CSV table of C-alpha atoms and ligand atoms in Angstrom, one decimal:
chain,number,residue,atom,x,y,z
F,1,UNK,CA,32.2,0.5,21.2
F,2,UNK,CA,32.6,-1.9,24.1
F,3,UNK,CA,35.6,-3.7,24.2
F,4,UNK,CA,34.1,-6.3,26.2
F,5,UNK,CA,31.6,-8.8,25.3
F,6,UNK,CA,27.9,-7.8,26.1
F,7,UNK,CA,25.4,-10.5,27.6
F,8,UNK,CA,22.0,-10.6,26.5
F,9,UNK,CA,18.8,-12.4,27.4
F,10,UNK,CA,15.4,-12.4,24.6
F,11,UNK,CA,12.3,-14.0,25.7
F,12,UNK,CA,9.7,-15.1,23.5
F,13,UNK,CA,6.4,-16.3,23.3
F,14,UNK,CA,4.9,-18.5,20.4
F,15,UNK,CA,1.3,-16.9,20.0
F,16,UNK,CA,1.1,-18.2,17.0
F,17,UNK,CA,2.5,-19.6,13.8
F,18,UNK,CA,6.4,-18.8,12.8
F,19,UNK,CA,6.9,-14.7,13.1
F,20,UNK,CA,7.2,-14.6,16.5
F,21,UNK,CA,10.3,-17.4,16.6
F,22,UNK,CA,11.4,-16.4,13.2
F,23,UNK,CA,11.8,-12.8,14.3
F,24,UNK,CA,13.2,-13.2,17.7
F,25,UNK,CA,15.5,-16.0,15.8
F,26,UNK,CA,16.9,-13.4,13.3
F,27,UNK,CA,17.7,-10.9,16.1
F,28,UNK,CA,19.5,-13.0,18.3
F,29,UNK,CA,21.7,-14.9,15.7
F,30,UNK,CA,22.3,-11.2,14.3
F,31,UNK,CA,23.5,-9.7,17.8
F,32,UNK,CA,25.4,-12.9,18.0
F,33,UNK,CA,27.4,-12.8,14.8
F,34,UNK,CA,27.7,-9.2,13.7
F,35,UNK,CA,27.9,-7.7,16.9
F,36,UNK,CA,29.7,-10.9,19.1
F,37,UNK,CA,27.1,-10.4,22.2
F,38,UNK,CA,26.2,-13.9,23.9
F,39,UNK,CA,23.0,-14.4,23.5
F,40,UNK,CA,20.3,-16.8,25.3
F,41,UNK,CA,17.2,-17.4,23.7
F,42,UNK,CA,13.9,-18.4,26.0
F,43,UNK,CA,11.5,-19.4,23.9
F,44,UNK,CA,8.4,-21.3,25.8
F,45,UNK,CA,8.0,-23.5,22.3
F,46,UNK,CA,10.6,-25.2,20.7
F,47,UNK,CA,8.4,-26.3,17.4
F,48,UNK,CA,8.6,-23.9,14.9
F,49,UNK,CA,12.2,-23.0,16.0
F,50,UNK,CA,13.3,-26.5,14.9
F,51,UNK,CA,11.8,-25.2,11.7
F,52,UNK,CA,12.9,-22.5,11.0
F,53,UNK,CA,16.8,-22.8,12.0
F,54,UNK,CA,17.0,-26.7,12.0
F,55,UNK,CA,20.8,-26.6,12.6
F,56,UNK,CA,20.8,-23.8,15.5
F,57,UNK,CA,22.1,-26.1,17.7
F,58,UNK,CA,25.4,-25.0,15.6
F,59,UNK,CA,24.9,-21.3,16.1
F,60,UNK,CA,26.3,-19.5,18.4
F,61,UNK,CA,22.8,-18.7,20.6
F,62,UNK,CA,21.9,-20.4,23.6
F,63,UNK,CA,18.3,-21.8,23.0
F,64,UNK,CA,16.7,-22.4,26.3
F,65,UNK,CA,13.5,-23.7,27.0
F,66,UNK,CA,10.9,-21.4,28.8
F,67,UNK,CA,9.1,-23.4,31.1
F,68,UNK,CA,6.0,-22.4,32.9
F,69,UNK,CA,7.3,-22.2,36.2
F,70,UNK,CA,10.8,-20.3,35.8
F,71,UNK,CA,13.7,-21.4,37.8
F,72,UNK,CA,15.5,-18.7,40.1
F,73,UNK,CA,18.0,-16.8,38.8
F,74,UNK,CA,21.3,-15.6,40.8
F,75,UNK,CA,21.3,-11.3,40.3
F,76,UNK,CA,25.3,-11.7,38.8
F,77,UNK,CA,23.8,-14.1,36.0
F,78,UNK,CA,20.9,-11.5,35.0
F,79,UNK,CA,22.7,-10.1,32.0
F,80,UNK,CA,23.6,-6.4,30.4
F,81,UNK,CA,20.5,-6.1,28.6
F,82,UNK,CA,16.7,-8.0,28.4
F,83,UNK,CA,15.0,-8.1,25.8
F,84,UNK,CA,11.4,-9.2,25.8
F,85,UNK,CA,9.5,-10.1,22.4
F,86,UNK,CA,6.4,-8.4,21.4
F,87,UNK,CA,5.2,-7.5,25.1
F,88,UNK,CA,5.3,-10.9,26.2
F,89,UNK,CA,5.3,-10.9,29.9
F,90,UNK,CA,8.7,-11.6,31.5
F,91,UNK,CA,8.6,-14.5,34.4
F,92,UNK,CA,7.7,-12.0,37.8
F,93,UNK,CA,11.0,-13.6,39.1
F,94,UNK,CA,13.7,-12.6,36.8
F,95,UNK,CA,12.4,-9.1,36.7
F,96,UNK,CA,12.7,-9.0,40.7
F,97,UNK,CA,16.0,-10.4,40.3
F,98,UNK,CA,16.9,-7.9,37.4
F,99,UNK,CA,15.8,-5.1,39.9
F,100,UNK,CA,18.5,-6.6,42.4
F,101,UNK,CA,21.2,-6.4,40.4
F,102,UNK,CA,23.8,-3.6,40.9
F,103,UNK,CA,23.8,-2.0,37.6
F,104,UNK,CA,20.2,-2.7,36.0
F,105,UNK,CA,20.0,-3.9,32.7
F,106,UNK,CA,18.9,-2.2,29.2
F,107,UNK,CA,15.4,-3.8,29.4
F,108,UNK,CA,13.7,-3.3,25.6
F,109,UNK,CA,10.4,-4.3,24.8
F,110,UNK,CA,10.7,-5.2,20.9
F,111,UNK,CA,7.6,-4.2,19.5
F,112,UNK,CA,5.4,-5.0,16.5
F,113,UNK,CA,6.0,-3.7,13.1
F,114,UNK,CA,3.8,-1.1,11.7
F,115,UNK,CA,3.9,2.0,9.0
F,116,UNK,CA,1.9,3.8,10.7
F,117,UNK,CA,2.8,7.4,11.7
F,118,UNK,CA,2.3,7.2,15.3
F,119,UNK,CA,5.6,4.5,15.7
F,120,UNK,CA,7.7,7.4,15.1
F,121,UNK,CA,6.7,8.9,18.6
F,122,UNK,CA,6.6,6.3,20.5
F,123,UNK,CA,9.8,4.4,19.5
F,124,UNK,CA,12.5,4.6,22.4
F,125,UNK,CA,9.9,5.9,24.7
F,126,UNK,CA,10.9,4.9,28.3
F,127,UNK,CA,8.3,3.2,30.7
F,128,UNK,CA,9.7,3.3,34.2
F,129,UNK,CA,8.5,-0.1,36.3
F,130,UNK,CA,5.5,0.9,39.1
F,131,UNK,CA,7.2,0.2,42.4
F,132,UNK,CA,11.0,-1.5,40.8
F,133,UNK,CA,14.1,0.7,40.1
F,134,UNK,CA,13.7,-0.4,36.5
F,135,UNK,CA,13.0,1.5,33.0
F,136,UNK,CA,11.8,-0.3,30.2
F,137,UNK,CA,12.3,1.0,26.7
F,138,UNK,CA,9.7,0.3,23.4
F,139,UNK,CA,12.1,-0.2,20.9
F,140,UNK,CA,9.6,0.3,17.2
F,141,UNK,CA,10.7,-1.7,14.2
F,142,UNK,CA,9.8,1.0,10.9
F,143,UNK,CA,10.6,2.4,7.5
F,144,UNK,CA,11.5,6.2,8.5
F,145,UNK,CA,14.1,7.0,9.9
F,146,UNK,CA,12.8,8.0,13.8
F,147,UNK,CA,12.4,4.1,13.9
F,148,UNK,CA,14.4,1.5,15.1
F,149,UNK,CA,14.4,-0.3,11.5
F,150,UNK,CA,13.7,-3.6,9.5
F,151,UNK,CA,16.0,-7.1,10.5
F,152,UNK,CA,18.6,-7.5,7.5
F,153,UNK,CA,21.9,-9.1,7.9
F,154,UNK,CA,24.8,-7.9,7.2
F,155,UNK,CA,25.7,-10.5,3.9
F,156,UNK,CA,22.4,-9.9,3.1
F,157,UNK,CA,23.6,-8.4,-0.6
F,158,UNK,CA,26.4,-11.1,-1.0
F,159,UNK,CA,23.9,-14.1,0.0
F,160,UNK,CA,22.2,-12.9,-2.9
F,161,UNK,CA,24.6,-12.8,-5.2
F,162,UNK,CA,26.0,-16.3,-5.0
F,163,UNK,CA,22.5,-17.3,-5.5
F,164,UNK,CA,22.1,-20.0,-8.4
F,165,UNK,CA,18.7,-20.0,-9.7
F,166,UNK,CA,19.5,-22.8,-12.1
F,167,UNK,CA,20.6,-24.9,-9.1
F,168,UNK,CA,17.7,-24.0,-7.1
F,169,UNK,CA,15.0,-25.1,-9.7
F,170,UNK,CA,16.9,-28.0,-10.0
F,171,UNK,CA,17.2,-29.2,-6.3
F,172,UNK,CA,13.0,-28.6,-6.1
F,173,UNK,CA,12.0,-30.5,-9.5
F,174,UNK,CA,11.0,-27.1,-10.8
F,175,UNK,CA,10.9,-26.8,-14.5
F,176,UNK,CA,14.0,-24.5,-16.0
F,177,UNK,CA,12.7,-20.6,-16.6
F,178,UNK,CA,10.7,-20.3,-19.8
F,179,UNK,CA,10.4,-16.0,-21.0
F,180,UNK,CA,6.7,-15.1,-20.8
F,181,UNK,CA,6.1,-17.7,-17.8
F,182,UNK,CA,5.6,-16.2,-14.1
F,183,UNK,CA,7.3,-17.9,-11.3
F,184,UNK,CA,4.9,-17.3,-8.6
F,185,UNK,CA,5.5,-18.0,-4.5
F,186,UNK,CA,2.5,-18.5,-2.2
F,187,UNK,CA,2.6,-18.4,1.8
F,188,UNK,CA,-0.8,-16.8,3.2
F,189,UNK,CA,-3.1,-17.2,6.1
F,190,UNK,CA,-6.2,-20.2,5.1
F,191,UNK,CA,-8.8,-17.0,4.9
F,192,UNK,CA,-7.1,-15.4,2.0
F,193,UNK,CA,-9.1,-16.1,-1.4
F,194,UNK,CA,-6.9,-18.5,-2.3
F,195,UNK,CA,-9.6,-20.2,-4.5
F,196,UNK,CA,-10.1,-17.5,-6.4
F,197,UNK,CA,-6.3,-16.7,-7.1
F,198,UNK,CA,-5.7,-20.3,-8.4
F,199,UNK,CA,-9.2,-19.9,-10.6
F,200,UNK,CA,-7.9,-16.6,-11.8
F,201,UNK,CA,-4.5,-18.0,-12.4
F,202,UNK,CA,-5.4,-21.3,-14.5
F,203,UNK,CA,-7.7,-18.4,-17.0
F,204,UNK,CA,-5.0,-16.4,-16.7
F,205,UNK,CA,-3.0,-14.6,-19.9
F,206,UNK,CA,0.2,-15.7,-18.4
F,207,UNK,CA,0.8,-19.0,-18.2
F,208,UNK,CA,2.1,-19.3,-14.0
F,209,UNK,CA,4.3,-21.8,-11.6
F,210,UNK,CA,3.0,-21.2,-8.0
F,211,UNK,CA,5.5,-22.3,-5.7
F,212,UNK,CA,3.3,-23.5,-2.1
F,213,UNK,CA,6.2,-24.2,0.5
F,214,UNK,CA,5.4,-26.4,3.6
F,215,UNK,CA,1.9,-27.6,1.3
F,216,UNK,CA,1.4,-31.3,0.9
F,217,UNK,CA,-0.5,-31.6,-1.8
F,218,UNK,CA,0.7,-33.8,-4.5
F,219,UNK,CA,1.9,-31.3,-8.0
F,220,UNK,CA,-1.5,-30.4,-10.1
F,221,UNK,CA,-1.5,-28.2,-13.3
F,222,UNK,CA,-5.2,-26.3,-14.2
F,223,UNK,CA,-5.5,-24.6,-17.4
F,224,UNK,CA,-2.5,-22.4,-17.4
F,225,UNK,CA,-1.8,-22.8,-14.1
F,226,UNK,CA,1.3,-25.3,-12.7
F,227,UNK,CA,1.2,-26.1,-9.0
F,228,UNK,CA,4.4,-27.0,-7.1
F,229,UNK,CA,4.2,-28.3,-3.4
F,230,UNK,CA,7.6,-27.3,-2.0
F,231,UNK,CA,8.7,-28.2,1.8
F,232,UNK,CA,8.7,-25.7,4.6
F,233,UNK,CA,12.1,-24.5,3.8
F,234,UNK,CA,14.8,-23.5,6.5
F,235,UNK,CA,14.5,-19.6,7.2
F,236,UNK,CA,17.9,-18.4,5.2
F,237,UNK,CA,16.8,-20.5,2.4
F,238,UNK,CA,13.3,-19.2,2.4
F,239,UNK,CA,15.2,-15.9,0.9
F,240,UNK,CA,16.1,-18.6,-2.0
F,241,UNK,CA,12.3,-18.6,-3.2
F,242,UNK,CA,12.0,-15.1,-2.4
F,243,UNK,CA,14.8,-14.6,-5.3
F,244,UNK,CA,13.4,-17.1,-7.7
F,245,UNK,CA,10.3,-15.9,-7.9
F,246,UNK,CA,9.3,-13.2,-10.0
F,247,UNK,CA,6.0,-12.0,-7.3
F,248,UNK,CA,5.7,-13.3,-3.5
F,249,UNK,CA,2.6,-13.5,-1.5
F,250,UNK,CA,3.7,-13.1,2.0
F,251,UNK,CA,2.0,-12.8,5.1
F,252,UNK,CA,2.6,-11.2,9.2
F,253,UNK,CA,5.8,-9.6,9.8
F,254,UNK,CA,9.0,-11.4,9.1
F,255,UNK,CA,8.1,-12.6,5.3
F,256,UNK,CA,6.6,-9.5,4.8
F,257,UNK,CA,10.2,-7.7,5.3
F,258,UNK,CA,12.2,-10.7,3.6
F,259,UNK,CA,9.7,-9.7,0.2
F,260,UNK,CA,10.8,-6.0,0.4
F,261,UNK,CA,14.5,-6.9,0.4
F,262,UNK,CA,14.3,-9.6,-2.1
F,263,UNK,CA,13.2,-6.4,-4.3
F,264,UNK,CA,10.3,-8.3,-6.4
F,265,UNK,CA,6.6,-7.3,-6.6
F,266,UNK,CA,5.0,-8.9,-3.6
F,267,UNK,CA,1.7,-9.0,-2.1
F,268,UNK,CA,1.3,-8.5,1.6
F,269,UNK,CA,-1.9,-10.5,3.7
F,270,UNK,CA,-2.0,-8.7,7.5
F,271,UNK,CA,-2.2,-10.6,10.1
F,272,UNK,CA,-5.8,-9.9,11.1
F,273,UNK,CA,-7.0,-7.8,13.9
F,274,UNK,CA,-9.5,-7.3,16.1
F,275,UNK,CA,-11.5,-4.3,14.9
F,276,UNK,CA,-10.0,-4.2,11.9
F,277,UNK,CA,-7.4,-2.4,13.1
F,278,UNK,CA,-5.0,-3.7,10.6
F,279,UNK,CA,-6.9,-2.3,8.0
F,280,UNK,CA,-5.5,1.1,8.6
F,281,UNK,CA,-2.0,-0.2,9.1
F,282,UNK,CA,-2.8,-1.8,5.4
F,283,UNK,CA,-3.2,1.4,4.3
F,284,UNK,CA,-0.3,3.0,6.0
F,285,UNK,CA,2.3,0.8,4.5
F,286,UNK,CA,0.7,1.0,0.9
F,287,UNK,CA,0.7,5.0,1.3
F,288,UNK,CA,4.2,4.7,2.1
F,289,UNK,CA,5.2,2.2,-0.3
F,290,UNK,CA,3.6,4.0,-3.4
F,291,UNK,CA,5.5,7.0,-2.8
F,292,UNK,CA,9.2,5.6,-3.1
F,293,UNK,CA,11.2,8.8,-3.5
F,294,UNK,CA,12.8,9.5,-6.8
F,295,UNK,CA,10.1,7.2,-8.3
F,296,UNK,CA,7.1,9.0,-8.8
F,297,UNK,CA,8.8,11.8,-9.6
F,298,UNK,CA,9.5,11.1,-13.4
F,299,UNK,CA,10.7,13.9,-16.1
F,300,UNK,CA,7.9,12.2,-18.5
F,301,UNK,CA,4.8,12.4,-17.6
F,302,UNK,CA,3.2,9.6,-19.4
F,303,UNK,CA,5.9,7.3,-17.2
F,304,UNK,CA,4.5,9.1,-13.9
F,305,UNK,CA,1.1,8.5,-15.2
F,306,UNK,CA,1.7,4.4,-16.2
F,307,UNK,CA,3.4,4.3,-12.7
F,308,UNK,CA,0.4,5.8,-11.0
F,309,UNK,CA,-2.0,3.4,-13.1
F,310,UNK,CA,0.6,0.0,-12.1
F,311,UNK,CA,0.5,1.4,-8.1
F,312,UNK,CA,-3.1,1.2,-7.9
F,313,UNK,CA,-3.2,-1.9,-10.0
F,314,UNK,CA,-1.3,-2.2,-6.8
F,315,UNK,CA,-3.2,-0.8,-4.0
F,316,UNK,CA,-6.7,-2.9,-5.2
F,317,UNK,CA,-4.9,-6.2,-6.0
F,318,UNK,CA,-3.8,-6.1,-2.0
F,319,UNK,CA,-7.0,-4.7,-0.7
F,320,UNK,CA,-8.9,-7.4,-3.2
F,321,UNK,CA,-6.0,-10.3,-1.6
F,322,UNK,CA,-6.9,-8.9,2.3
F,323,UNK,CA,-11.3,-9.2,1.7
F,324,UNK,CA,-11.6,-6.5,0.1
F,325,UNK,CA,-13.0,-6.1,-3.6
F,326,UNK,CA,-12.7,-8.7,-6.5
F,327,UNK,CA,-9.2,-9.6,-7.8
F,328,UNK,CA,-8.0,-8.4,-11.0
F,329,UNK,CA,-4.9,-10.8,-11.5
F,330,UNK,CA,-4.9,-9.7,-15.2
F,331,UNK,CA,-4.4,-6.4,-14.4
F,332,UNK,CA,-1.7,-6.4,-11.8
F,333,UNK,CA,0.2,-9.0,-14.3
F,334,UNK,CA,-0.2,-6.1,-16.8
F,335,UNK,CA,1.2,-3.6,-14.0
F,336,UNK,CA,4.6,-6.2,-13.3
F,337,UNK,CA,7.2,-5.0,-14.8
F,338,UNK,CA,6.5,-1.4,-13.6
F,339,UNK,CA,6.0,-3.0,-10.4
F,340,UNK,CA,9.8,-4.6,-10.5
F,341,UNK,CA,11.5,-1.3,-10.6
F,342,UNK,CA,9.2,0.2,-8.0
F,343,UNK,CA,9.9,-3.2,-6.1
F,344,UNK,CA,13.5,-2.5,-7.0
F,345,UNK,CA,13.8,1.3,-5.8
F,346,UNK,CA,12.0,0.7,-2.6
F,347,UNK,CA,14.4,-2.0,-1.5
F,348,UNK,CA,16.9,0.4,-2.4
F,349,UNK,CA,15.9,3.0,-0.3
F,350,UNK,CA,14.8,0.5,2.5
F,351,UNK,CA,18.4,-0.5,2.6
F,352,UNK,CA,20.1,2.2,3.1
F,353,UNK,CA,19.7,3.0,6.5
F,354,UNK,CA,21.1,1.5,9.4
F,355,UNK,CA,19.2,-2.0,10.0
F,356,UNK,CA,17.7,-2.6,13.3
F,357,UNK,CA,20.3,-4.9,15.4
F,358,UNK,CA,22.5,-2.3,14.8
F,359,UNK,CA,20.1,0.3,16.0
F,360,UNK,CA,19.4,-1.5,18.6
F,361,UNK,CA,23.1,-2.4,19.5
F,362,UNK,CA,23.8,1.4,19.3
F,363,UNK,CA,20.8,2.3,21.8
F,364,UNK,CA,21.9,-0.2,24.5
F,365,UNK,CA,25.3,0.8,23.9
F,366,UNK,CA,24.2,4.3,25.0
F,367,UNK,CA,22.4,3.4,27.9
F,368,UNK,CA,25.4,1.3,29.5
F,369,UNK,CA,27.9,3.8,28.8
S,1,TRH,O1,3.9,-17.1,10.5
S,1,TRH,P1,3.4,-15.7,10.5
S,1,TRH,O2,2.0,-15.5,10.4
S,1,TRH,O3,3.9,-15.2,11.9
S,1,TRH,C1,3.4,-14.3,12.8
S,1,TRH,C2,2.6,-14.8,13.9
S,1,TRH,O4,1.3,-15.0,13.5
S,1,TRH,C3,2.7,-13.8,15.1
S,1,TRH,O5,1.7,-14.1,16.0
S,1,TRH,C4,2.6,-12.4,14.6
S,1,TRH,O6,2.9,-11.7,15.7
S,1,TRH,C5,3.5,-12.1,13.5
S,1,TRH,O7,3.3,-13.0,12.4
S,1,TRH,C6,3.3,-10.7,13.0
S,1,TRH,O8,4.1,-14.8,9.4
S,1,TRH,P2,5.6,-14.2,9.4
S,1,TRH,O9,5.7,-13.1,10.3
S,1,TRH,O10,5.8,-13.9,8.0
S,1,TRH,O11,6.6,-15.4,9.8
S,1,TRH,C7,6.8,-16.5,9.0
S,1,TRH,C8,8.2,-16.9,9.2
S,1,TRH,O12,8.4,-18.2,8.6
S,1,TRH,C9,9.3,-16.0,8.6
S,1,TRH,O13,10.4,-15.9,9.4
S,1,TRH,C10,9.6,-16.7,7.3
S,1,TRH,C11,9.5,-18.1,7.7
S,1,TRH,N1,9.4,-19.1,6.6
S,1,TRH,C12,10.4,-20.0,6.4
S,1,TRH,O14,11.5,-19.9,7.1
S,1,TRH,N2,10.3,-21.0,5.5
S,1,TRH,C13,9.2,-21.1,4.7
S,1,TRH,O15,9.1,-22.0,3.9
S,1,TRH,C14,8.1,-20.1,4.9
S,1,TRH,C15,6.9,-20.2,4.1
S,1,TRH,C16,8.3,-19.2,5.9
């Protein structure tokens, strides 16, 4: 380890939506906490920051605006590493500058996340600059271990347990849990088939609370189906729902990785692709997730079997969710409880490897020895 503090720049671009803040948010009040780097944040839109982390003027990250036109910076305050978000293009002046200064700086580009099996081989790959003495590095968030990791913070586990449903429910105006009722959370893109979720949920066997955060419509109930509006809660406390709720429908990147730790059955909308490229990256999550080791693998084979029937329960509930295929709520409800402990095991084994700051701290850490 250093003994001195490390300096760190992270640009970011909003394309869209929250991930992009929300992600480059998590990293940089990660590398400022647990691993005491100064951090500045550029982020060219301060929106759904103010969102996400409405107190970070209290954390220890410099927010700066990224304006169009990028003001010169002097060589001695480029700092030890850069860290750009998702390819976004850093301003053409910093990266002379970074090129001018005596010993060049780690420069990562943090990349998408993806199952797929190609990440593997290109994570840490280096990309020397065309004509500056400069070496950028893709740094692949992933499950395996040849990846760079998933964002989890270190009190993560203790967050967790000084959680208080009862208050929780409470503070919202939610009613108090009733056994046989599901507690349901709902944040997708507007194409999902939402309309025939809440139509299969109000003829549903179950009777169901779906929880909407950041919806405005006013509380409804349908048949056996309770609606609850909730605000766009603050990004730590979105964990809170996550841990209420008995499944989550998430969506992108970040809320797709906050459902695996939270350890309850979830279902995942991709962020659409041209091409329909994120079919197949789908595909290679849900071939990865069905196989959690030491979970298929049971002594009794009529328990391997029910698995296999709740996993594909599974497989066409998110394929059905994603436009592809009718879906069968009744029969993933059915498949719940098996679901839980598969839920349970994969967060399990997601956890316990190194999480990415950390791999990412230890990869800079190597490159400025
Ligand atoms: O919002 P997303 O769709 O974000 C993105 C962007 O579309 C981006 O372009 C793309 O690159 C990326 O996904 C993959 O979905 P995501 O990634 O789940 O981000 C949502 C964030 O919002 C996440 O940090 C969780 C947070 N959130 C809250 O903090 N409070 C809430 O109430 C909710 C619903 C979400």
């Amino acid at each position: 380890m250093t003994n001195f503090t490390l300096h760190c720049d992270i640009f970011c671009t909003v394309v869209d939506n929250y991930g992009d803040a929300g992600v480059c948010w998590r990293l940089a009040r990660q590398l400022a906490l647990e691993h005491g780097w100064q951090v500045r944040l550029w982020i060219d839109d301060a929106v759904p920051l103010a969102q996400l982390a409405p107190g970070h003027d209290a954390e220890p990250v410099e927010v700066r605006p990224w304006p169009a036109d990028f003001p010169p910076v002097a060589a001695d305050d480029i700092p030890d590493v850069v860290i750009e978000a998702f390819a976004c293009a850093l301003p053409a002046r910093y990266v002379e500058t970074m090129a001018r200064r005596g010993k060049k700086p780690v420069w990562i580009n943090l990349d998408h996340l993806s199952a797929e099996s190609w990440v593997a081989e290109c994570h840490a790959l280096p990309s020397p600059h065309p004509q500056l003495p400069l070496v950028k590095h893709f740094f692949f968030p992933g499950f395996t271990e040849e990846t760079g990791g998933l964002l989890r913070e270190r009190d993560y586990e203790s967050r967790r347990q000084a959680f208080d449903e009862a208050a929780f429910r409470a503070e919202f105006g939610l009613p108090p849990r009733v056994p046989g009722e599901l507690m349901l959370s709902l944040f997708s893109y507007p194409h999902a088939p939402i309309q025939a979720l809440l139509e299969a949920l109000a003829a549903a066997d179950t009777p169901v609370h779906l929880l909407r955060p950041g919806s405005s419509e006013a509380p409804n109930r349908n048949g056996r189906l309770h609606v609850h509006p909730l605000p766009f809660l603050p990004q730590l406390r979105y964990d809170e729902l996550l841990w209420a709720c008995d499944v989550n429908f998430v969506r992108g990147e970040d809320s797709f990785i906050r459902a695996q730790w939270a350890g309850k059955p979830f279902v995942w909308q991709i962020y659409p692709q041209a091409d329909d490229v994120h079919r197949m990256k789908l595909d290679a999550f849900l071939s990865l997730y069905t196989k959690v080791p030491g979970q298929v693998h049971r002594a009794d084979a009529d328990d391997a079997a029910t698995d296999a029937a709740a996993l594909s329960a599974l497989t066409g509930f998110w394929h059905a969710w994603n436009g592809d295929g009718a879906l069968a709520w009744n029969r993933f409800a059915a498949a719940l409880p098996r679901l839980a402990r598969h839920a349970q095991a994969w967060s399990k084994h997601l956890s316990q490897r190194p999480d990415l700051t950390t791999n990412l701290v230890q990869f800079c850490l190597e490159r400025l020895k």
